[in-house]
Amino acid sequence: MTRKLIVDTDPGQDDAVAILLALASPAELDVAAIITVAGNVPLALTRVNARKVLELAGRTDIPVYAGCDRPMRRQSVTAEHVHGKTGLDGPDLPEPSMPLQPQHGVDFLIDALRAAAPGTYTLCTLGPLTNIGMALIKAPDIASRIREIVMMGGAYFEVGNITPAAEFNIYVDPEAADVVLRSGIPITMLPLDVTHRALATPARLHAIGALGNQAGRAIAAMLNFSERFDLAKYGWDGAPLHDPNVIAYLLQPDIYEGRQVNVSVELASDLTLGMTVVDYWRITDRPKNVHYIRNVNADAFYGLLTTRIPRLP
Ligand code: BDR
Ligand code: CA
């Protein structure tokens, strides 16, 4: 049966690829709405970028809402050094003409969850968790109505990317992440431990760019741009590809490996703020709140991208 998704995102080139992969898989996934959040770049840009991606895919029927423009308790942290000034640097995508929905993204999320039968929606979160944390504080009753949250965020064995200890999405709004992790909602986490194994090597990017459609060409242009920072940083064969793992996990969970463990987030220390402390070896009796994914079959992941993306314009 088709899973109904609400995607919360801060596009971001890798967010864009995740959205495109979901749109290329309508038999399995139905993207009901997109909510944007401040993250890779400010909200004023993420709410534009989400619509650019939908127009690229010819899906102007999917509503886009703007959520929170800053974290719950902290100043914004952005990542233009990776994603460029627009957040979607690389291809030359036109300014969107589809409208932004007038309702605030947090209010939309609450209304949509309350209006649907419990278990209807899976939330895919590809950015900081501000909108979800705010919605849970404003309307705690929605927790039991969410089927599952599948998120890109966190790290344990690969530690951090925005600080030595913390992954970007959790670091930007650790208080929101804490609310989500304590919510009791079933959570699957795709952390850096996974995404650092899904490297966009030159051969893989070439294959996507050669698919022959505009989405494939745009993805190759986006990732060629966003790779340059990580290639210099890590010195690997390719840069990690993060957010599309959320969608690939929903499409083909058997190419991922993980286990049910406790994940807690550090909120107090300046040195390790936003670190996800993962009880991978089950040392404590803290509640097992997360299906924590540690590994992916990278060839199968890229195989999924190259078979699905040609279905788009
Ligand atoms: C995450 O941070 C963002 O820069 C990416 O879009 C991804 O969601 C990786 O740490
Ligand atoms: Ca993202």
Short mmCIF file of C-alpha atoms and ligand atoms in Angstrom, two decimals:
data_model
loop_
_atom_site.label_atom_id
_atom_site.label_comp_id
_atom_site.label_asym_id
_atom_site.label_seq_id
_atom_site.Cartn_x
_atom_site.Cartn_y
_atom_site.Cartn_z
CA MET A 1 0.00 0.00 0.00
CA THR A 2 1.15 3.56 -0.72
CA ARG A 3 2.60 5.36 2.30
CA LYS A 4 1.44 8.93 2.83
CA LEU A 5 4.35 11.25 3.59
CA ILE A 6 4.75 14.74 4.93
CA VAL A 7 8.29 15.86 4.16
CA ASP A 8 9.92 18.45 6.44
CA THR A 9 13.02 19.85 4.78
CA ASP A 10 15.64 22.60 4.37
CA PRO A 11 16.67 22.26 0.70
CA GLY A 12 19.67 21.85 0.25
CA GLN A 13 20.88 19.83 -2.74
CA ASP A 14 20.65 16.48 -0.94
CA ASP A 15 17.17 17.36 0.33
CA ALA A 16 16.24 18.05 -3.29
CA VAL A 17 17.46 14.61 -4.36
CA ALA A 18 15.45 13.02 -1.56
CA ILE A 19 12.28 14.83 -2.64
CA LEU A 20 12.86 13.83 -6.28
CA LEU A 21 13.40 10.18 -5.32
CA ALA A 22 10.10 10.20 -3.42
CA LEU A 23 8.28 11.81 -6.35
CA ALA A 24 9.76 9.20 -8.67
CA SER A 25 8.20 6.42 -6.56
CA PRO A 26 4.43 7.07 -6.60
CA ALA A 27 3.48 3.41 -6.33
CA GLU A 28 5.06 3.27 -2.87
CA LEU A 29 5.10 6.88 -1.64
CA ASP A 30 2.54 9.67 -1.78
CA VAL A 31 4.03 13.06 -0.88
CA ALA A 32 1.03 14.88 0.59
CA ALA A 33 2.82 18.10 1.51
CA ILE A 34 6.21 19.69 2.06
CA ILE A 35 7.03 21.86 5.06
CA THR A 36 10.20 23.93 5.02
CA VAL A 37 12.42 24.93 7.90
CA ALA A 38 15.49 27.10 8.44
CA GLY A 39 18.61 24.96 8.16
CA ASN A 40 21.10 24.75 5.33
CA VAL A 41 20.01 28.28 4.39
CA PRO A 42 17.41 30.63 5.92
CA LEU A 43 13.70 29.89 5.61
CA ALA A 44 13.28 32.66 3.02
CA LEU A 45 15.35 30.45 0.68
CA THR A 46 14.28 26.93 1.72
CA ARG A 47 10.62 27.81 1.06
CA VAL A 48 11.59 28.91 -2.46
CA ASN A 49 13.90 25.94 -3.09
CA ALA A 50 11.24 23.37 -2.21
CA ARG A 51 8.98 24.86 -4.89
CA LYS A 52 11.83 24.94 -7.44
CA VAL A 53 12.27 21.19 -6.88
CA LEU A 54 8.55 20.47 -7.26
CA GLU A 55 8.42 22.49 -10.48
CA LEU A 56 11.44 20.60 -11.80
CA ALA A 57 9.46 17.40 -11.24
CA GLY A 58 6.23 18.86 -12.67
CA ARG A 59 4.46 18.41 -9.29
CA THR A 60 2.95 21.81 -8.60
CA ASP A 61 -0.05 20.00 -7.09
CA ILE A 62 1.90 19.33 -3.87
CA PRO A 63 1.41 22.16 -1.34
CA VAL A 64 4.46 23.79 0.26
CA TYR A 65 4.24 25.41 3.70
CA ALA A 66 6.84 27.52 5.46
CA GLY A 67 7.50 26.55 9.06
CA CYS A 68 9.86 28.05 11.63
CA ASP A 69 12.52 30.55 10.65
CA ARG A 70 14.81 29.86 13.62
CA PRO A 71 15.52 27.13 16.16
CA MET A 72 13.45 26.86 19.34
CA ARG A 73 16.00 28.39 21.71
CA ARG A 74 19.11 29.30 19.73
CA GLN A 75 20.43 31.47 16.94
CA SER A 76 20.26 30.00 13.46
CA VAL A 77 23.25 28.12 12.10
CA THR A 78 23.40 27.75 8.31
CA ALA A 79 25.68 25.89 5.88
CA GLU A 80 26.22 28.08 2.81
CA HIS A 81 29.83 26.89 2.84
CA VAL A 82 28.48 23.53 1.63
CA HIS A 83 25.30 24.38 -0.25
CA GLY A 84 26.16 27.78 -1.75
CA LYS A 85 24.42 31.14 -1.39
CA THR A 86 20.99 29.90 -2.54
CA GLY A 87 21.19 26.49 -0.85
CA LEU A 88 20.57 24.91 -4.24
CA ASP A 89 23.60 26.13 -6.17
CA GLY A 90 24.64 24.09 -9.21
CA PRO A 91 21.84 23.91 -11.78
CA ASP A 92 20.11 26.97 -13.15
CA LEU A 93 16.58 26.41 -11.84
CA PRO A 94 13.97 29.10 -12.55
CA GLU A 95 12.27 31.04 -9.77
CA PRO A 96 9.10 29.12 -8.88
CA SER A 97 5.72 30.36 -9.96
CA MET A 98 3.63 27.99 -7.80
CA PRO A 99 2.37 29.66 -4.61
CA LEU A 100 3.53 29.15 -1.06
CA GLN A 101 0.61 28.13 1.17
CA PRO A 102 -0.51 30.90 3.53
CA GLN A 103 -0.79 28.69 6.64
CA HIS A 104 2.21 28.28 8.96
CA GLY A 105 3.84 24.86 8.51
CA VAL A 106 3.51 23.92 12.19
CA ASP A 107 -0.23 24.64 12.17
CA PHE A 108 -0.65 22.75 8.92
CA LEU A 109 1.11 19.73 10.41
CA ILE A 110 -1.13 19.73 13.49
CA ASP A 111 -4.32 20.14 11.43
CA ALA A 112 -3.32 17.47 8.90
CA LEU A 113 -2.53 14.93 11.62
CA ARG A 114 -5.73 15.66 13.53
CA ALA A 115 -7.86 15.47 10.39
CA ALA A 116 -6.55 12.06 9.32
CA ALA A 117 -6.98 8.67 10.95
CA PRO A 118 -4.18 7.85 13.41
CA GLY A 119 -1.27 6.19 11.63
CA THR A 120 -2.01 7.84 8.29
CA TYR A 121 1.14 9.94 7.96
CA THR A 122 4.83 9.11 8.05
CA LEU A 123 6.99 12.19 8.66
CA CYS A 124 10.24 12.36 6.73
CA THR A 125 12.53 14.92 8.28
CA LEU A 126 15.53 16.06 6.27
CA GLY A 127 16.55 19.12 8.29
CA PRO A 128 16.57 20.49 11.85
CA LEU A 129 13.60 19.24 13.86
CA THR A 130 12.21 22.66 14.82
CA ASN A 131 8.80 22.30 13.15
CA ILE A 132 8.16 18.85 14.59
CA GLY A 133 9.34 19.87 18.08
CA MET A 134 7.14 22.97 18.01
CA ALA A 135 4.12 20.99 16.80
CA LEU A 136 4.58 18.44 19.59
CA ILE A 137 4.75 21.19 22.21
CA LYS A 138 1.73 23.01 20.83
CA ALA A 139 -0.36 19.88 20.27
CA PRO A 140 0.94 16.87 22.25
CA ASP A 141 -2.04 14.79 21.07
CA ILE A 142 -0.51 14.51 17.59
CA ALA A 143 2.27 12.20 18.83
CA SER A 144 0.01 9.16 18.85
CA ARG A 145 -1.32 10.00 15.38
CA ILE A 146 2.06 9.81 13.58
CA ARG A 147 2.81 6.44 12.02
CA GLU A 148 6.58 6.91 12.15
CA ILE A 149 9.28 9.56 11.83
CA VAL A 150 12.09 8.65 9.46
CA MET A 151 14.83 11.22 9.85
CA MET A 152 18.24 12.09 8.52
CA GLY A 153 20.14 13.18 11.58
CA GLY A 154 22.68 12.28 14.20
CA ALA A 155 25.85 10.23 14.22
CA TYR A 156 27.70 8.01 16.61
CA PHE A 157 30.51 6.03 15.03
CA GLU A 158 31.19 8.86 12.54
CA VAL A 159 30.73 11.51 15.26
CA GLY A 160 30.14 15.00 13.81
CA ASN A 161 30.16 17.11 10.66
CA ILE A 162 29.27 20.62 11.81
CA THR A 163 31.28 20.28 15.04
CA PRO A 164 33.67 17.48 15.98
CA ALA A 165 30.84 15.97 18.05
CA ALA A 166 27.57 16.83 16.32
CA GLU A 167 25.71 16.28 13.07
CA PHE A 168 24.20 19.41 11.47
CA ASN A 169 20.45 18.68 11.70
CA ILE A 170 20.60 17.84 15.40
CA TYR A 171 23.15 20.55 16.27
CA VAL A 172 21.09 23.37 14.75
CA ASP A 173 18.13 22.69 17.05
CA PRO A 174 19.09 20.22 19.77
CA GLU A 175 16.13 21.16 21.99
CA ALA A 176 13.72 20.28 19.18
CA ALA A 177 15.57 17.01 18.61
CA ASP A 178 15.25 16.26 22.32
CA VAL A 179 11.48 16.81 22.23
CA VAL A 180 11.17 14.47 19.25
CA LEU A 181 13.43 11.78 20.72
CA ARG A 182 11.40 11.75 23.96
CA SER A 183 8.00 11.81 22.22
CA GLY A 184 7.37 8.07 22.12
CA ILE A 185 6.75 8.25 18.34
CA PRO A 186 8.39 5.36 16.45
CA ILE A 187 11.59 6.84 14.99
CA THR A 188 14.03 5.52 12.41
CA MET A 189 17.27 7.48 12.21
CA LEU A 190 19.60 7.58 9.19
CA PRO A 191 22.77 9.10 10.69
CA LEU A 192 26.18 10.00 9.28
CA ASP A 193 27.20 6.40 10.04
CA VAL A 194 25.05 5.46 7.04
CA THR A 195 25.46 8.48 4.80
CA HIS A 196 29.26 8.35 5.00
CA ARG A 197 28.99 4.94 3.29
CA ALA A 198 26.81 6.26 0.47
CA LEU A 199 29.49 8.19 -1.39
CA ALA A 200 28.63 10.02 -4.61
CA THR A 201 31.69 8.93 -6.55
CA PRO A 202 32.44 10.46 -9.98
CA ALA A 203 31.17 7.27 -11.69
CA ARG A 204 27.88 7.34 -9.75
CA LEU A 205 27.34 11.05 -10.47
CA HIS A 206 28.15 10.53 -14.12
CA ALA A 207 25.56 7.73 -14.32
CA ILE A 208 22.88 10.01 -12.84
CA GLY A 209 23.79 12.91 -15.15
CA ALA A 210 23.60 10.58 -18.16
CA LEU A 211 20.07 9.34 -17.41
CA GLY A 212 18.75 11.64 -20.14
CA ASN A 213 16.06 13.58 -18.25
CA GLN A 214 16.11 17.06 -16.71
CA ALA A 215 15.87 15.74 -13.15
CA GLY A 216 18.99 13.57 -13.66
CA ARG A 217 20.92 16.48 -15.15
CA ALA A 218 19.83 18.80 -12.33
CA ILE A 219 20.83 16.25 -9.66
CA ALA A 220 24.27 15.81 -11.20
CA ALA A 221 24.75 19.59 -11.33
CA MET A 222 23.59 20.01 -7.73
CA LEU A 223 25.76 17.26 -6.32
CA ASN A 224 28.80 18.27 -8.35
CA PHE A 225 28.46 21.66 -6.67
CA SER A 226 27.79 20.49 -3.10
CA GLU A 227 30.52 17.81 -3.29
CA ARG A 228 33.43 20.23 -3.55
CA PHE A 229 33.46 21.12 0.15
CA ASP A 230 33.20 17.55 1.47
CA LEU A 231 35.71 16.18 -1.03
CA ALA A 232 38.29 18.64 0.25
CA LYS A 233 37.30 17.95 3.87
CA TYR A 234 37.34 14.15 3.84
CA GLY A 235 39.58 13.28 0.91
CA TRP A 236 37.32 10.36 0.00
CA ASP A 237 36.33 9.05 -3.46
CA GLY A 238 33.07 10.94 -3.31
CA ALA A 239 31.06 13.11 -0.92
CA PRO A 240 28.46 11.60 1.42
CA LEU A 241 24.89 11.76 0.14
CA HIS A 242 22.66 12.25 3.19
CA ASP A 243 18.93 12.92 2.89
CA PRO A 244 17.94 10.54 0.04
CA ASN A 245 18.70 7.69 2.44
CA VAL A 246 15.46 8.52 4.25
CA ILE A 247 13.45 7.86 1.10
CA ALA A 248 15.56 4.89 0.01
CA TYR A 249 15.01 3.33 3.45
CA LEU A 250 11.24 3.62 2.99
CA LEU A 251 11.46 2.10 -0.49
CA GLN A 252 13.89 -0.69 0.27
CA PRO A 253 14.51 -1.20 4.01
CA ASP A 254 16.29 -4.49 3.30
CA ILE A 255 19.36 -2.66 1.97
CA TYR A 256 19.85 -1.08 5.44
CA GLU A 257 21.02 -2.59 8.74
CA GLY A 258 20.36 -1.25 12.19
CA ARG A 259 19.02 -1.98 15.65
CA GLN A 260 16.56 -0.65 18.22
CA VAL A 261 18.51 1.40 20.78
CA ASN A 262 18.38 4.50 22.97
CA VAL A 263 19.44 7.78 21.41
CA SER A 264 19.75 10.88 23.62
CA VAL A 265 20.94 14.34 22.67
CA GLU A 266 23.44 16.50 24.56
CA LEU A 267 21.95 19.88 25.50
CA ALA A 268 24.29 21.29 28.12
CA SER A 269 27.92 21.05 27.08
CA ASP A 270 29.42 23.73 24.84
CA LEU A 271 31.97 21.23 23.61
CA THR A 272 29.56 18.46 22.58
CA LEU A 273 26.25 20.33 22.12
CA GLY A 274 23.90 18.41 19.80
CA MET A 275 25.84 15.16 20.01
CA THR A 276 23.63 12.10 19.68
CA VAL A 277 24.67 9.64 22.37
CA VAL A 278 23.68 6.25 21.00
CA ASP A 279 23.56 3.27 23.34
CA TYR A 280 24.45 0.99 20.45
CA TRP A 281 25.85 -1.73 22.74
CA ARG A 282 22.83 -1.54 25.07
CA ILE A 283 24.91 -0.63 28.09
CA THR A 284 22.12 1.26 29.84
CA ASP A 285 18.47 0.55 30.51
CA ARG A 286 17.38 3.81 28.85
CA PRO A 287 14.26 3.33 26.72
CA LYS A 288 14.92 2.04 23.20
CA ASN A 289 13.44 5.00 21.34
CA VAL A 290 15.09 4.74 17.92
CA HIS A 291 15.62 2.24 15.14
CA TYR A 292 19.20 3.35 14.55
CA ILE A 293 20.57 2.49 11.10
CA ARG A 294 24.27 1.86 10.88
CA ASN A 295 24.94 0.50 7.41
CA VAL A 296 23.68 0.59 3.83
CA ASN A 297 24.41 -1.36 0.67
CA ALA A 298 25.69 1.67 -1.27
CA ASP A 299 25.51 0.04 -4.70
CA ALA A 300 21.87 -0.87 -4.11
CA PHE A 301 21.17 2.69 -2.91
CA TYR A 302 22.65 4.23 -6.08
CA GLY A 303 20.91 1.53 -8.14
CA LEU A 304 17.61 2.74 -6.70
CA LEU A 305 18.40 6.34 -7.68
CA THR A 306 19.38 5.42 -11.23
CA THR A 307 16.30 3.27 -11.78
CA ARG A 308 13.80 5.70 -10.22
CA ILE A 309 14.99 9.16 -11.33
CA PRO A 310 14.39 8.45 -15.08
CA ARG A 311 10.68 8.23 -14.28
CA LEU A 312 10.65 12.02 -13.73
CA PRO A 313 10.59 14.69 -16.47
C1 BDR B 1 22.44 17.11 6.91
O1 BDR B 1 22.78 18.49 7.00
C2 BDR B 1 22.43 19.15 5.82
O2 BDR B 1 23.48 19.96 5.41
C3 BDR B 1 22.06 18.11 4.80
O3 BDR B 1 21.02 18.58 3.97
C4 BDR B 1 21.63 16.94 5.64
O4 BDR B 1 20.25 17.01 5.96
C5 BDR B 1 23.70 16.28 6.97
O5 BDR B 1 24.37 16.50 8.18
CA CA B 2 18.77 18.55 4.78
#
